[in-house]
mmCIF file of C-alpha atoms and ligand atoms in Angstrom:
data_model
loop_
_atom_site.group_PDB
_atom_site.id
_atom_site.type_symbol
_atom_site.label_atom_id
_atom_site.label_comp_id
_atom_site.label_asym_id
_atom_site.label_seq_id
_atom_site.Cartn_x
_atom_site.Cartn_y
_atom_site.Cartn_z
ATOM 1 C CA MET A 1 2.601 20.574 -25.556
ATOM 2 C CA ALA A 2 4.212 17.683 -23.693
ATOM 3 C CA TYR A 3 6.173 18.224 -20.480
ATOM 4 C CA GLU A 4 9.771 17.113 -19.941
ATOM 5 C CA VAL A 5 10.491 16.152 -16.316
ATOM 6 C CA LYS A 6 12.778 13.941 -14.220
ATOM 7 C CA GLY A 7 11.594 10.596 -12.873
ATOM 8 C CA VAL A 8 12.829 7.339 -11.295
ATOM 9 C CA VAL A 9 12.821 4.380 -13.679
ATOM 10 C CA ALA A 10 13.553 0.649 -13.319
ATOM 11 C CA LEU A 11 15.023 -0.116 -16.749
ATOM 12 C CA SER A 12 15.598 -3.844 -16.293
ATOM 13 C CA LYS A 13 15.040 -6.625 -13.773
ATOM 14 C CA GLY A 14 17.068 -6.214 -10.579
ATOM 15 C CA ALA A 15 19.159 -3.285 -11.898
ATOM 16 C CA PRO A 16 19.497 -0.215 -9.653
ATOM 17 C CA VAL A 17 16.945 2.451 -10.538
ATOM 18 C CA THR A 18 18.032 5.523 -12.485
ATOM 19 C CA ILE A 19 16.826 9.076 -12.973
ATOM 20 C CA GLU A 20 15.592 9.562 -16.520
ATOM 21 C CA THR A 21 13.964 12.296 -18.545
ATOM 22 C CA ILE A 22 10.263 11.531 -18.781
ATOM 23 C CA ILE A 23 7.929 12.915 -21.423
ATOM 24 C CA VAL A 24 4.456 13.537 -20.000
ATOM 25 C CA PRO A 25 1.771 14.223 -22.615
ATOM 26 C CA ASP A 26 -0.922 16.852 -22.218
ATOM 27 C CA PRO A 27 -3.974 15.257 -20.601
ATOM 28 C CA GLY A 28 -6.441 13.707 -23.029
ATOM 29 C CA PRO A 29 -10.160 13.147 -22.406
ATOM 30 C CA GLY A 30 -10.744 12.013 -18.812
ATOM 31 C CA GLU A 31 -7.083 12.468 -17.856
ATOM 32 C CA ALA A 32 -5.254 14.796 -15.464
ATOM 33 C CA VAL A 33 -1.653 15.903 -15.000
ATOM 34 C CA VAL A 34 -0.614 16.247 -11.369
ATOM 35 C CA ASP A 35 2.403 18.099 -9.965
ATOM 36 C CA VAL A 36 3.630 15.550 -7.431
ATOM 37 C CA GLN A 37 4.624 17.074 -4.078
ATOM 38 C CA ALA A 38 5.515 13.923 -2.135
ATOM 39 C CA CYS A 39 5.665 10.197 -2.858
ATOM 40 C CA GLY A 40 6.388 7.399 -0.363
ATOM 41 C CA VAL A 41 8.642 4.432 -1.140
ATOM 42 C CA CYS A 42 6.509 1.277 -0.863
ATOM 43 C CA HIS A 43 7.727 -2.318 -0.920
ATOM 44 C CA THR A 44 5.655 -2.828 -4.069
ATOM 45 C CA ASP A 45 8.045 -0.466 -5.933
ATOM 46 C CA LEU A 46 10.856 -2.806 -4.978
ATOM 47 C CA HIS A 47 8.757 -5.812 -6.119
ATOM 48 C CA TYR A 48 8.432 -4.077 -9.526
ATOM 49 C CA ARG A 49 12.174 -3.425 -9.782
ATOM 50 C CA GLU A 50 12.867 -7.077 -8.977
ATOM 51 C CA GLY A 51 10.485 -8.304 -11.672
ATOM 52 C CA GLY A 52 8.159 -9.735 -9.006
ATOM 53 C CA ILE A 53 5.008 -8.102 -10.443
ATOM 54 C CA ASN A 54 5.442 -8.553 -14.199
ATOM 55 C CA ASP A 55 8.063 -8.182 -16.944
ATOM 56 C CA GLU A 56 6.774 -5.003 -18.548
ATOM 57 C CA PHE A 57 9.996 -3.019 -18.100
ATOM 58 C CA PRO A 58 10.812 -0.134 -18.087
ATOM 59 C CA PHE A 59 8.726 0.882 -15.067
ATOM 60 C CA LEU A 60 8.172 4.442 -13.902
ATOM 61 C CA LEU A 61 8.167 3.772 -10.150
ATOM 62 C CA GLY A 62 6.332 5.482 -7.262
ATOM 63 C CA HIS A 63 2.621 5.325 -6.508
ATOM 64 C CA GLU A 64 2.034 6.617 -2.961
ATOM 65 C CA ALA A 65 1.619 10.297 -3.666
ATOM 66 C CA ALA A 66 -0.102 13.617 -3.099
ATOM 67 C CA GLY A 67 0.106 16.717 -5.260
ATOM 68 C CA VAL A 68 -1.754 19.449 -7.078
ATOM 69 C CA VAL A 69 -3.689 19.077 -10.334
ATOM 70 C CA SER A 70 -1.952 21.207 -12.972
ATOM 71 C CA ALA A 71 -3.954 20.342 -16.107
ATOM 72 C CA VAL A 72 -7.115 18.415 -16.934
ATOM 73 C CA GLY A 73 -8.375 16.934 -20.201
ATOM 74 C CA GLU A 74 -11.736 17.184 -21.893
ATOM 75 C CA GLY A 75 -14.749 16.069 -19.880
ATOM 76 C CA VAL A 76 -13.051 16.027 -16.473
ATOM 77 C CA THR A 77 -15.486 17.179 -13.806
ATOM 78 C CA ASN A 78 -14.377 15.583 -10.512
ATOM 79 C CA VAL A 79 -11.231 17.719 -10.152
ATOM 80 C CA ALA A 80 -9.968 21.084 -11.427
ATOM 81 C CA VAL A 81 -6.595 22.785 -11.816
ATOM 82 C CA GLY A 82 -5.266 23.748 -8.368
ATOM 83 C CA ASP A 83 -7.030 20.964 -6.452
ATOM 84 C CA TYR A 84 -4.947 19.201 -3.797
ATOM 85 C CA VAL A 85 -5.296 15.459 -4.356
ATOM 86 C CA ILE A 86 -4.118 12.042 -3.222
ATOM 87 C CA LEU A 87 -3.501 9.669 -6.135
ATOM 88 C CA ASN A 88 -5.211 6.280 -6.002
ATOM 89 C CA TRP A 89 -4.515 3.149 -8.016
ATOM 90 C CA ARG A 90 -8.057 1.816 -8.160
ATOM 91 C CA ALA A 91 -10.257 4.377 -9.896
ATOM 92 C CA VAL A 92 -13.558 2.530 -10.002
ATOM 93 C CA CYS A 93 -15.461 2.318 -13.295
ATOM 94 C CA GLY A 94 -19.024 2.348 -11.945
ATOM 95 C CA GLU A 95 -20.148 -0.057 -14.674
ATOM 96 C CA CYS A 96 -18.520 -3.486 -14.290
ATOM 97 C CA ARG A 97 -20.277 -6.421 -12.613
ATOM 98 C CA ALA A 98 -18.695 -5.647 -9.201
ATOM 99 C CA CYS A 99 -19.732 -1.987 -9.405
ATOM 100 C CA ALA A 100 -23.192 -2.988 -10.659
ATOM 101 C CA ALA A 101 -23.512 -5.350 -7.690
ATOM 102 C CA GLY A 102 -22.901 -2.432 -5.303
ATOM 103 C CA LYS A 103 -19.361 -3.482 -4.336
ATOM 104 C CA PRO A 104 -17.255 -0.897 -6.190
ATOM 105 C CA TRP A 105 -14.173 -1.510 -4.001
ATOM 106 C CA TYR A 106 -13.841 -4.797 -5.929
ATOM 107 C CA CYS A 107 -14.156 -2.996 -9.318
ATOM 108 C CA PHE A 108 -12.829 -5.338 -12.048
ATOM 109 C CA ASN A 109 -12.199 -2.589 -14.610
ATOM 110 C CA THR A 110 -10.390 0.234 -12.805
ATOM 111 C CA HIS A 111 -9.299 3.238 -14.880
ATOM 112 C CA ASN A 112 -5.802 4.461 -15.756
ATOM 113 C CA ALA A 113 -4.632 7.133 -18.200
ATOM 114 C CA ALA A 114 -5.118 6.021 -21.814
ATOM 115 C CA GLN A 115 -1.970 7.781 -23.052
ATOM 116 C CA LYS A 116 1.519 6.626 -22.141
ATOM 117 C CA MET A 117 4.356 8.564 -20.559
ATOM 118 C CA THR A 118 7.631 7.783 -22.334
ATOM 119 C CA LEU A 119 11.399 8.049 -22.088
ATOM 120 C CA ALA A 120 13.032 10.776 -24.220
ATOM 121 C CA ASP A 121 13.593 8.233 -27.044
ATOM 122 C CA GLY A 122 9.871 7.419 -27.146
ATOM 123 C CA THR A 123 10.038 4.102 -25.235
ATOM 124 C CA GLU A 124 6.703 3.657 -23.478
ATOM 125 C CA LEU A 125 6.833 3.395 -19.688
ATOM 126 C CA SER A 126 4.759 1.107 -17.474
ATOM 127 C CA PRO A 127 3.741 3.288 -14.526
ATOM 128 C CA ALA A 128 3.798 1.400 -11.198
ATOM 129 C CA LEU A 129 0.199 0.515 -10.280
ATOM 130 C CA GLY A 130 -0.975 2.728 -13.134
ATOM 131 C CA ILE A 131 0.429 5.848 -11.442
ATOM 132 C CA GLY A 132 4.212 6.415 -11.636
ATOM 133 C CA ALA A 133 4.855 9.222 -9.134
ATOM 134 C CA PHE A 134 8.590 9.409 -8.466
ATOM 135 C CA VAL A 135 8.403 12.155 -11.056
ATOM 136 C CA GLU A 136 7.778 15.908 -10.992
ATOM 137 C CA LYS A 137 4.574 15.605 -13.034
ATOM 138 C CA THR A 138 2.526 12.516 -13.749
ATOM 139 C CA LEU A 139 -0.361 11.641 -16.025
ATOM 140 C CA VAL A 140 -3.296 9.734 -14.530
ATOM 141 C CA HIS A 141 -6.980 9.112 -15.110
ATOM 142 C CA SER A 142 -8.946 11.856 -13.372
ATOM 143 C CA GLY A 143 -10.684 9.180 -11.278
ATOM 144 C CA GLN A 144 -7.282 8.438 -9.760
ATOM 145 C CA CYS A 145 -7.337 11.887 -8.121
ATOM 146 C CA THR A 146 -9.156 12.214 -4.789
ATOM 147 C CA LYS A 147 -9.537 15.729 -3.435
ATOM 148 C CA VAL A 148 -8.660 16.162 0.241
ATOM 149 C CA ASP A 149 -8.192 18.992 2.760
ATOM 150 C CA PRO A 150 -4.974 20.872 1.829
ATOM 151 C CA ALA A 151 -4.269 21.426 5.538
ATOM 152 C CA ALA A 152 -2.718 17.930 5.572
ATOM 153 C CA PRO A 153 0.919 18.070 4.396
ATOM 154 C CA PRO A 154 1.721 15.976 1.288
ATOM 155 C CA THR A 155 4.307 13.820 3.108
ATOM 156 C CA ALA A 156 1.512 12.498 5.333
ATOM 157 C CA ALA A 157 -1.400 12.614 2.887
ATOM 158 C CA GLY A 158 0.441 10.747 0.124
ATOM 159 C CA LEU A 159 0.846 7.697 2.347
ATOM 160 C CA LEU A 160 -2.883 7.100 2.151
ATOM 161 C CA GLY A 161 -2.400 6.538 -1.578
ATOM 162 C CA CYS A 162 -1.087 3.031 -0.937
ATOM 163 C CA GLY A 163 0.544 1.411 2.080
ATOM 164 C CA VAL A 164 -1.328 3.088 4.907
ATOM 165 C CA MET A 165 -4.709 2.729 3.191
ATOM 166 C CA ALA A 166 -3.924 -0.906 2.365
ATOM 167 C CA GLY A 167 -3.059 -1.652 5.992
ATOM 168 C CA VAL A 168 -5.867 0.290 7.645
ATOM 169 C CA GLY A 169 -8.341 -1.149 5.143
ATOM 170 C CA ALA A 170 -7.026 -4.708 5.582
ATOM 171 C CA ALA A 171 -7.982 -4.433 9.250
ATOM 172 C CA ILE A 172 -11.177 -2.395 9.073
ATOM 173 C CA ASN A 173 -12.681 -3.034 5.630
ATOM 174 C CA THR A 174 -11.475 -6.542 4.769
ATOM 175 C CA GLY A 175 -11.004 -7.996 8.245
ATOM 176 C CA GLY A 176 -14.022 -6.191 9.679
ATOM 177 C CA VAL A 177 -12.145 -5.520 12.927
ATOM 178 C CA THR A 178 -14.423 -3.993 15.537
ATOM 179 C CA ARG A 179 -14.268 -3.036 19.211
ATOM 180 C CA GLY A 180 -13.211 -5.804 21.552
ATOM 181 C CA ASN A 181 -11.646 -7.941 18.808
ATOM 182 C CA SER A 182 -8.280 -9.651 19.030
ATOM 183 C CA VAL A 183 -6.030 -9.096 16.030
ATOM 184 C CA ALA A 184 -2.589 -10.388 14.972
ATOM 185 C CA VAL A 185 -0.543 -8.575 12.342
ATOM 186 C CA PHE A 186 2.381 -10.400 10.726
ATOM 187 C CA GLY A 187 5.006 -8.043 9.261
ATOM 188 C CA CYS A 188 5.286 -4.590 10.811
ATOM 189 C CA GLY A 189 6.412 -2.444 7.903
ATOM 190 C CA GLY A 190 4.360 0.488 6.668
ATOM 191 C CA VAL A 191 1.442 -1.759 5.722
ATOM 192 C CA GLY A 192 1.460 -3.911 8.864
ATOM 193 C CA ASP A 193 1.810 -0.915 11.166
ATOM 194 C CA ALA A 194 -1.106 0.730 9.398
ATOM 195 C CA ALA A 195 -3.143 -2.430 10.037
ATOM 196 C CA ILE A 196 -2.197 -2.117 13.709
ATOM 197 C CA ALA A 197 -3.186 1.566 13.765
ATOM 198 C CA GLY A 198 -6.432 0.660 11.975
ATOM 199 C CA ALA A 199 -7.218 -2.101 14.475
ATOM 200 C CA LYS A 200 -6.646 0.382 17.302
ATOM 201 C CA LEU A 201 -8.877 2.951 15.610
ATOM 202 C CA ALA A 202 -11.617 0.306 15.311
ATOM 203 C CA GLY A 203 -11.384 -0.515 19.031
ATOM 204 C CA ALA A 204 -9.608 -3.894 19.020
ATOM 205 C CA SER A 205 -8.578 -4.700 22.585
ATOM 206 C CA THR A 206 -5.758 -7.177 21.857
ATOM 207 C CA ILE A 207 -3.382 -6.285 19.007
ATOM 208 C CA ILE A 208 -0.427 -8.641 18.574
ATOM 209 C CA ALA A 209 2.439 -7.518 16.346
ATOM 210 C CA VAL A 210 4.677 -10.204 14.818
ATOM 211 C CA ASP A 211 7.964 -9.490 13.050
ATOM 212 C CA ILE A 212 11.492 -10.846 12.812
ATOM 213 C CA ASP A 213 13.064 -7.487 13.663
ATOM 214 C CA ASP A 214 12.918 -6.099 17.229
ATOM 215 C CA ARG A 215 13.117 -2.484 16.031
ATOM 216 C CA LYS A 216 9.968 -3.014 13.977
ATOM 217 C CA LEU A 217 8.237 -4.475 17.015
ATOM 218 C CA GLU A 218 9.117 -1.435 19.068
ATOM 219 C CA TRP A 219 7.665 0.875 16.408
ATOM 220 C CA ALA A 220 4.586 -1.349 16.246
ATOM 221 C CA ARG A 221 3.977 -0.693 19.946
ATOM 222 C CA GLY A 222 3.972 3.000 19.187
ATOM 223 C CA MET A 223 1.266 2.376 16.575
ATOM 224 C CA GLY A 224 -0.993 0.558 19.042
ATOM 225 C CA ALA A 225 0.245 -3.027 19.423
ATOM 226 C CA THR A 226 -0.605 -4.335 22.891
ATOM 227 C CA HIS A 227 1.765 -7.318 22.568
ATOM 228 C CA THR A 228 4.739 -8.172 20.351
ATOM 229 C CA VAL A 229 6.239 -11.464 19.195
ATOM 230 C CA ASN A 230 9.589 -11.909 17.468
ATOM 231 C CA SER A 231 8.854 -14.959 15.291
ATOM 232 C CA GLN A 232 12.507 -15.744 14.766
ATOM 233 C CA GLY A 233 13.054 -17.082 18.258
ATOM 234 C CA THR A 234 9.464 -17.989 19.187
ATOM 235 C CA ASP A 235 6.680 -19.960 17.515
ATOM 236 C CA PRO A 236 4.230 -17.120 16.802
ATOM 237 C CA VAL A 237 1.198 -19.435 16.644
ATOM 238 C CA GLU A 238 1.821 -20.741 20.146
ATOM 239 C CA ALA A 239 2.614 -17.255 21.438
ATOM 240 C CA ILE A 240 -0.615 -15.849 19.961
ATOM 241 C CA ARG A 241 -2.690 -18.688 21.399
ATOM 242 C CA ALA A 242 -1.106 -18.097 24.809
ATOM 243 C CA LEU A 243 -2.070 -14.421 24.616
ATOM 244 C CA THR A 244 -5.686 -15.211 23.672
ATOM 245 C CA GLY A 245 -6.736 -17.771 26.272
ATOM 246 C CA GLY A 246 -5.544 -20.636 24.061
ATOM 247 C CA PHE A 247 -7.928 -19.774 21.216
ATOM 248 C CA GLY A 248 -6.198 -17.578 18.650
ATOM 249 C CA VAL A 249 -7.226 -14.192 17.282
ATOM 250 C CA ASP A 250 -10.453 -13.054 15.660
ATOM 251 C CA VAL A 251 -8.587 -11.479 12.740
ATOM 252 C CA SER A 252 -5.141 -12.571 11.528
ATOM 253 C CA ILE A 253 -3.409 -10.373 8.948
ATOM 254 C CA ASP A 254 -0.453 -11.411 6.732
ATOM 255 C CA ALA A 255 1.283 -8.155 5.757
ATOM 256 C CA VAL A 256 4.367 -9.921 4.378
ATOM 257 C CA GLY A 257 3.036 -12.093 1.545
ATOM 258 C CA HIS A 258 5.039 -15.240 2.174
ATOM 259 C CA PRO A 259 3.780 -18.855 2.364
ATOM 260 C CA ALA A 260 5.328 -19.561 5.787
ATOM 261 C CA VAL A 261 3.806 -16.369 7.195
ATOM 262 C CA TYR A 262 0.419 -17.102 5.633
ATOM 263 C CA GLU A 263 0.433 -20.500 7.321
ATOM 264 C CA GLN A 264 1.231 -18.884 10.661
ATOM 265 C CA ALA A 265 -1.609 -16.408 10.156
ATOM 266 C CA PHE A 266 -3.929 -19.297 9.251
ATOM 267 C CA TYR A 267 -3.176 -21.299 12.395
ATOM 268 C CA ALA A 268 -3.052 -18.267 14.740
ATOM 269 C CA ARG A 269 -6.747 -17.594 14.132
ATOM 270 C CA ASP A 270 -9.638 -18.576 16.397
ATOM 271 C CA LEU A 271 -12.461 -20.771 15.062
ATOM 272 C CA ALA A 272 -14.652 -18.817 12.632
ATOM 273 C CA GLY A 273 -12.052 -16.051 12.514
ATOM 274 C CA THR A 274 -10.822 -14.217 9.447
ATOM 275 C CA VAL A 275 -7.428 -14.440 7.712
ATOM 276 C CA VAL A 276 -6.518 -11.432 5.599
ATOM 277 C CA LEU A 277 -3.723 -11.535 3.016
ATOM 278 C CA VAL A 278 -2.548 -7.994 2.240
ATOM 279 C CA GLY A 279 1.162 -8.711 1.593
ATOM 280 C CA VAL A 280 1.806 -9.433 -2.096
ATOM 281 C CA PRO A 281 3.249 -12.872 -2.935
ATOM 282 C CA ASN A 282 5.476 -13.349 -5.964
ATOM 283 C CA PRO A 283 4.140 -15.485 -8.832
ATOM 284 C CA THR A 284 6.121 -18.600 -7.846
ATOM 285 C CA MET A 285 4.831 -18.904 -4.259
ATOM 286 C CA GLU A 286 2.452 -21.687 -3.249
ATOM 287 C CA VAL A 287 0.660 -22.645 -0.025
ATOM 288 C CA THR A 288 -0.423 -26.149 0.973
ATOM 289 C CA LEU A 289 -2.982 -26.494 3.753
ATOM 290 C CA PRO A 290 -4.820 -29.558 5.048
ATOM 291 C CA MET A 291 -8.295 -29.174 3.550
ATOM 292 C CA ILE A 292 -9.915 -30.451 6.728
ATOM 293 C CA GLU A 293 -8.351 -27.497 8.574
ATOM 294 C CA VAL A 294 -9.684 -25.056 5.989
ATOM 295 C CA PHE A 295 -13.144 -26.538 6.519
ATOM 296 C CA GLY A 296 -12.959 -27.342 10.214
ATOM 297 C CA ARG A 297 -11.774 -23.904 11.310
ATOM 298 C CA GLY A 298 -14.593 -22.164 9.490
ATOM 299 C CA GLY A 299 -14.543 -18.400 9.076
ATOM 300 C CA ALA A 300 -13.067 -16.654 6.080
ATOM 301 C CA LEU A 301 -9.834 -16.520 4.092
ATOM 302 C CA LYS A 302 -9.789 -13.128 2.355
ATOM 303 C CA SER A 303 -7.424 -11.086 0.218
ATOM 304 C CA SER A 304 -7.247 -7.344 0.541
ATOM 305 C CA TRP A 305 -6.759 -5.359 -2.659
ATOM 306 C CA TYR A 306 -5.810 -1.866 -1.541
ATOM 307 C CA GLY A 307 -7.526 -2.465 1.774
ATOM 308 C CA ASP A 308 -10.853 -2.857 -0.062
ATOM 309 C CA CYS A 309 -10.995 0.910 0.081
ATOM 310 C CA LEU A 310 -13.118 3.422 -1.749
ATOM 311 C CA PRO A 311 -10.773 6.394 -2.139
ATOM 312 C CA SER A 312 -13.612 8.916 -2.357
ATOM 313 C CA ARG A 313 -15.058 7.633 0.936
ATOM 314 C CA ASP A 314 -11.915 6.667 2.855
ATOM 315 C CA PHE A 315 -9.224 9.260 1.987
ATOM 316 C CA PRO A 316 -11.145 12.350 3.164
ATOM 317 C CA MET A 317 -12.310 10.464 6.286
ATOM 318 C CA LEU A 318 -8.771 9.430 7.276
ATOM 319 C CA ILE A 319 -7.445 12.939 6.519
ATOM 320 C CA ASP A 320 -10.138 14.352 8.833
ATOM 321 C CA LEU A 321 -9.080 11.945 11.603
ATOM 322 C CA TYR A 322 -5.444 12.940 10.995
ATOM 323 C CA LEU A 323 -6.241 16.653 11.239
ATOM 324 C CA GLN A 324 -8.187 16.000 14.461
ATOM 325 C CA GLY A 325 -5.118 14.280 15.942
ATOM 326 C CA ARG A 326 -6.812 10.878 16.048
ATOM 327 C CA PHE A 327 -4.761 9.096 13.394
ATOM 328 C CA ASP A 328 -1.019 9.764 13.332
ATOM 329 C CA LEU A 329 0.089 9.629 9.690
ATOM 330 C CA ASP A 330 3.318 11.489 10.529
ATOM 331 C CA ALA A 331 4.449 8.505 12.605
ATOM 332 C CA PHE A 332 4.913 6.538 9.365
ATOM 333 C CA VAL A 333 7.363 9.044 7.860
ATOM 334 C CA SER A 334 10.862 7.916 8.858
ATOM 335 C CA GLU A 335 12.666 10.375 6.568
ATOM 336 C CA THR A 336 12.148 12.701 3.643
ATOM 337 C CA ILE A 337 14.515 12.257 0.707
ATOM 338 C CA SER A 338 15.203 13.714 -2.724
ATOM 339 C CA LEU A 339 14.341 11.987 -5.977
ATOM 340 C CA ASP A 340 17.874 10.677 -6.486
ATOM 341 C CA ALA A 341 17.841 8.758 -3.177
ATOM 342 C CA VAL A 342 15.182 6.137 -4.029
ATOM 343 C CA GLU A 343 17.737 3.361 -4.582
ATOM 344 C CA GLN A 344 19.258 3.978 -1.123
ATOM 345 C CA ALA A 345 15.731 4.058 0.306
ATOM 346 C CA PHE A 346 15.112 0.548 -1.103
ATOM 347 C CA GLU A 347 18.226 -0.600 0.693
ATOM 348 C CA LYS A 348 17.077 0.980 3.960
ATOM 349 C CA MET A 349 13.657 -0.629 3.551
ATOM 350 C CA HIS A 350 15.284 -3.985 2.829
ATOM 351 C CA ASN A 351 17.473 -3.636 5.940
ATOM 352 C CA GLY A 352 14.467 -2.642 8.055
ATOM 353 C CA ASP A 353 15.885 0.796 8.875
ATOM 354 C CA VAL A 354 12.756 2.742 7.886
ATOM 355 C CA LEU A 355 8.982 2.506 7.858
ATOM 356 C CA ARG A 356 8.594 4.955 5.011
ATOM 357 C CA SER A 357 11.071 7.109 3.137
ATOM 358 C CA VAL A 358 9.138 9.852 1.392
ATOM 359 C CA VAL A 359 10.414 11.655 -1.696
ATOM 360 C CA VAL A 360 9.663 15.374 -1.530
ATOM 361 C CA PHE A 361 10.010 17.522 -4.596
ATOM 362 C CA ASP A 362 11.367 20.722 -3.128
ATOM 363 C CA LYS A 363 14.508 18.936 -1.852
HETATM 364 N N1 LIG B 1 -2.563 -5.527 -0.924
HETATM 365 C C1 LIG B 1 -2.222 -4.296 -1.213
HETATM 366 O O1 LIG B 1 -3.041 -3.562 -1.746
HETATM 367 C C2 LIG B 1 -0.854 -3.796 -0.867
HETATM 368 C C3 LIG B 1 -0.559 -2.427 -0.889
HETATM 369 C C4 LIG B 1 0.736 -1.999 -0.528
HETATM 370 C C5 LIG B 1 1.706 -2.928 -0.209
HETATM 371 N N2 LIG B 1 1.391 -4.253 -0.211
HETATM 372 C C6 LIG B 1 2.364 -5.295 0.133
HETATM 373 O O2 LIG B 1 2.431 -5.398 1.552
HETATM 374 C C7 LIG B 1 3.701 -5.968 1.905
HETATM 375 C C8 LIG B 1 4.348 -5.115 2.975
HETATM 376 O O3 LIG B 1 4.699 -3.842 2.442
HETATM 377 P P1 LIG B 1 5.530 -2.788 3.307
HETATM 378 O O4 LIG B 1 5.653 -1.576 2.463
HETATM 379 O O5 LIG B 1 4.953 -2.711 4.664
HETATM 380 O O6 LIG B 1 6.946 -3.539 3.370
HETATM 381 P P2 LIG B 1 8.141 -3.438 4.435
HETATM 382 O O7 LIG B 1 9.317 -4.010 3.778
HETATM 383 O O8 LIG B 1 8.177 -2.031 4.965
HETATM 384 O O9 LIG B 1 7.661 -4.375 5.648
HETATM 385 C C9 LIG B 1 7.723 -5.766 5.650
HETATM 386 C C10 LIG B 1 7.902 -6.215 7.109
HETATM 387 O O10 LIG B 1 7.795 -7.646 7.161
HETATM 388 C C11 LIG B 1 8.768 -8.123 8.047
HETATM 389 N N3 LIG B 1 9.025 -9.524 7.737
HETATM 390 C C12 LIG B 1 9.753 -10.044 6.715
HETATM 391 N N4 LIG B 1 9.733 -11.400 6.771
HETATM 392 C C13 LIG B 1 8.968 -11.729 7.826
HETATM 393 C C14 LIG B 1 8.569 -12.965 8.405
HETATM 394 N N5 LIG B 1 8.949 -14.132 7.885
HETATM 395 N N6 LIG B 1 7.761 -12.940 9.500
HETATM 396 C C15 LIG B 1 7.350 -11.754 10.042
HETATM 397 N N7 LIG B 1 7.707 -10.561 9.534
HETATM 398 C C16 LIG B 1 8.504 -10.545 8.448
HETATM 399 C C17 LIG B 1 9.946 -7.203 7.851
HETATM 400 O O11 LIG B 1 10.842 -7.243 8.944
HETATM 401 C C18 LIG B 1 9.245 -5.846 7.702
HETATM 402 O O12 LIG B 1 9.073 -5.231 8.956
HETATM 403 C C19 LIG B 1 4.487 -6.058 0.605
HETATM 404 O O13 LIG B 1 4.353 -7.366 0.089
HETATM 405 C C20 LIG B 1 3.798 -5.066 -0.300
HETATM 406 O O14 LIG B 1 3.963 -5.365 -1.667
HETATM 407 C C21 LIG B 1 0.138 -4.690 -0.522
HETATM 408 ZN ZN1 LIG B 2 -16.199 -1.318 -11.868
HETATM 409 ZN ZN1 LIG B 3 2.321 0.503 -2.521
#
């Protein structure tokens, strides 16, 4: 028997999102249905609504979520009904060439539910990042469910499902930030601030936050930034060099996904340093760099898919640190909202008024 629930859908490019009736099928083999308890609003949801990811409208938005498994399909062994889980959008296959090479965080064949959720008229929905969690119940592949300690509230835990994991992982997993490093983070939204918090957790001694909004810079200080630069009035590359003895940082993270910012991140890096791109560019963006600089500066230019995380390794670890008071997930939650306030939350995000609005389902 299929379920009929309410969810937030982007019906067409650029149009305000609407609440629609969603039909969620019973879980098939390897699938699970999860009762969503909280789901953060990530900039990637807005990218979907604006057609910046692909044209496969209508999208069922939301992908940064925690909830409780309410049904499982045949053959599911990693989770059971009643388990408290964070949803992940890269359920590794264990068999592709990346997995076979022992680097499953790069998995090239990640799993999603085989069945489709639909609108009431049968139109198939494209779930954002293979999840779709601005909805009371969602259908995912069981591998997309990672069990964590239920002592962590869903408003905080859900954030690990995307933005916070992406940011922390961009610093620690992709950038390899370690104690004593200098780090610059461009863009201090949920993802950038998580990169700052991750750099602090890893022991970086200089953490420079760059944004065009002073409020964001103030919040970034609260997350662990030791210095801030507003790149609207100041050349951030010069400012970062001045703060690092004229050299630049060991790890430079672009958490915006814009060519001009990527260039700043590239030039703000010390010789043999690492540039990490975690912000998502749109398909029309291009960067041009002098090839001699790419060669002459050495080091690494890396992209960070989901913070190169392994949900089964990283989610429980970060939840433990949260419960021990060593990693403040609550600091990312600017407000909790009801399902019908996602469109306003996009506006607040766009205006820089929030780090994360989080939809909660008892509101
Ligand atoms: N790689 C991944 O796996 C992954 C996961 C989640 C999100 N993302 C992407 O990360 C990016 C950030 O997401 P978010 O949720 O933090 O968004 P956000 O809107 O909350 O934050 C973006 C921040 O960038 C700042 N900014 C904008 N233009 C800037 C500029 N020119 N220079 C410096 N700062 C600038 C804004 O003021 C804001 O503080 C998005 O592109 C999102 O799609 C990537
Ligand atoms: Zn794989
Ligand atoms: Zn996201």
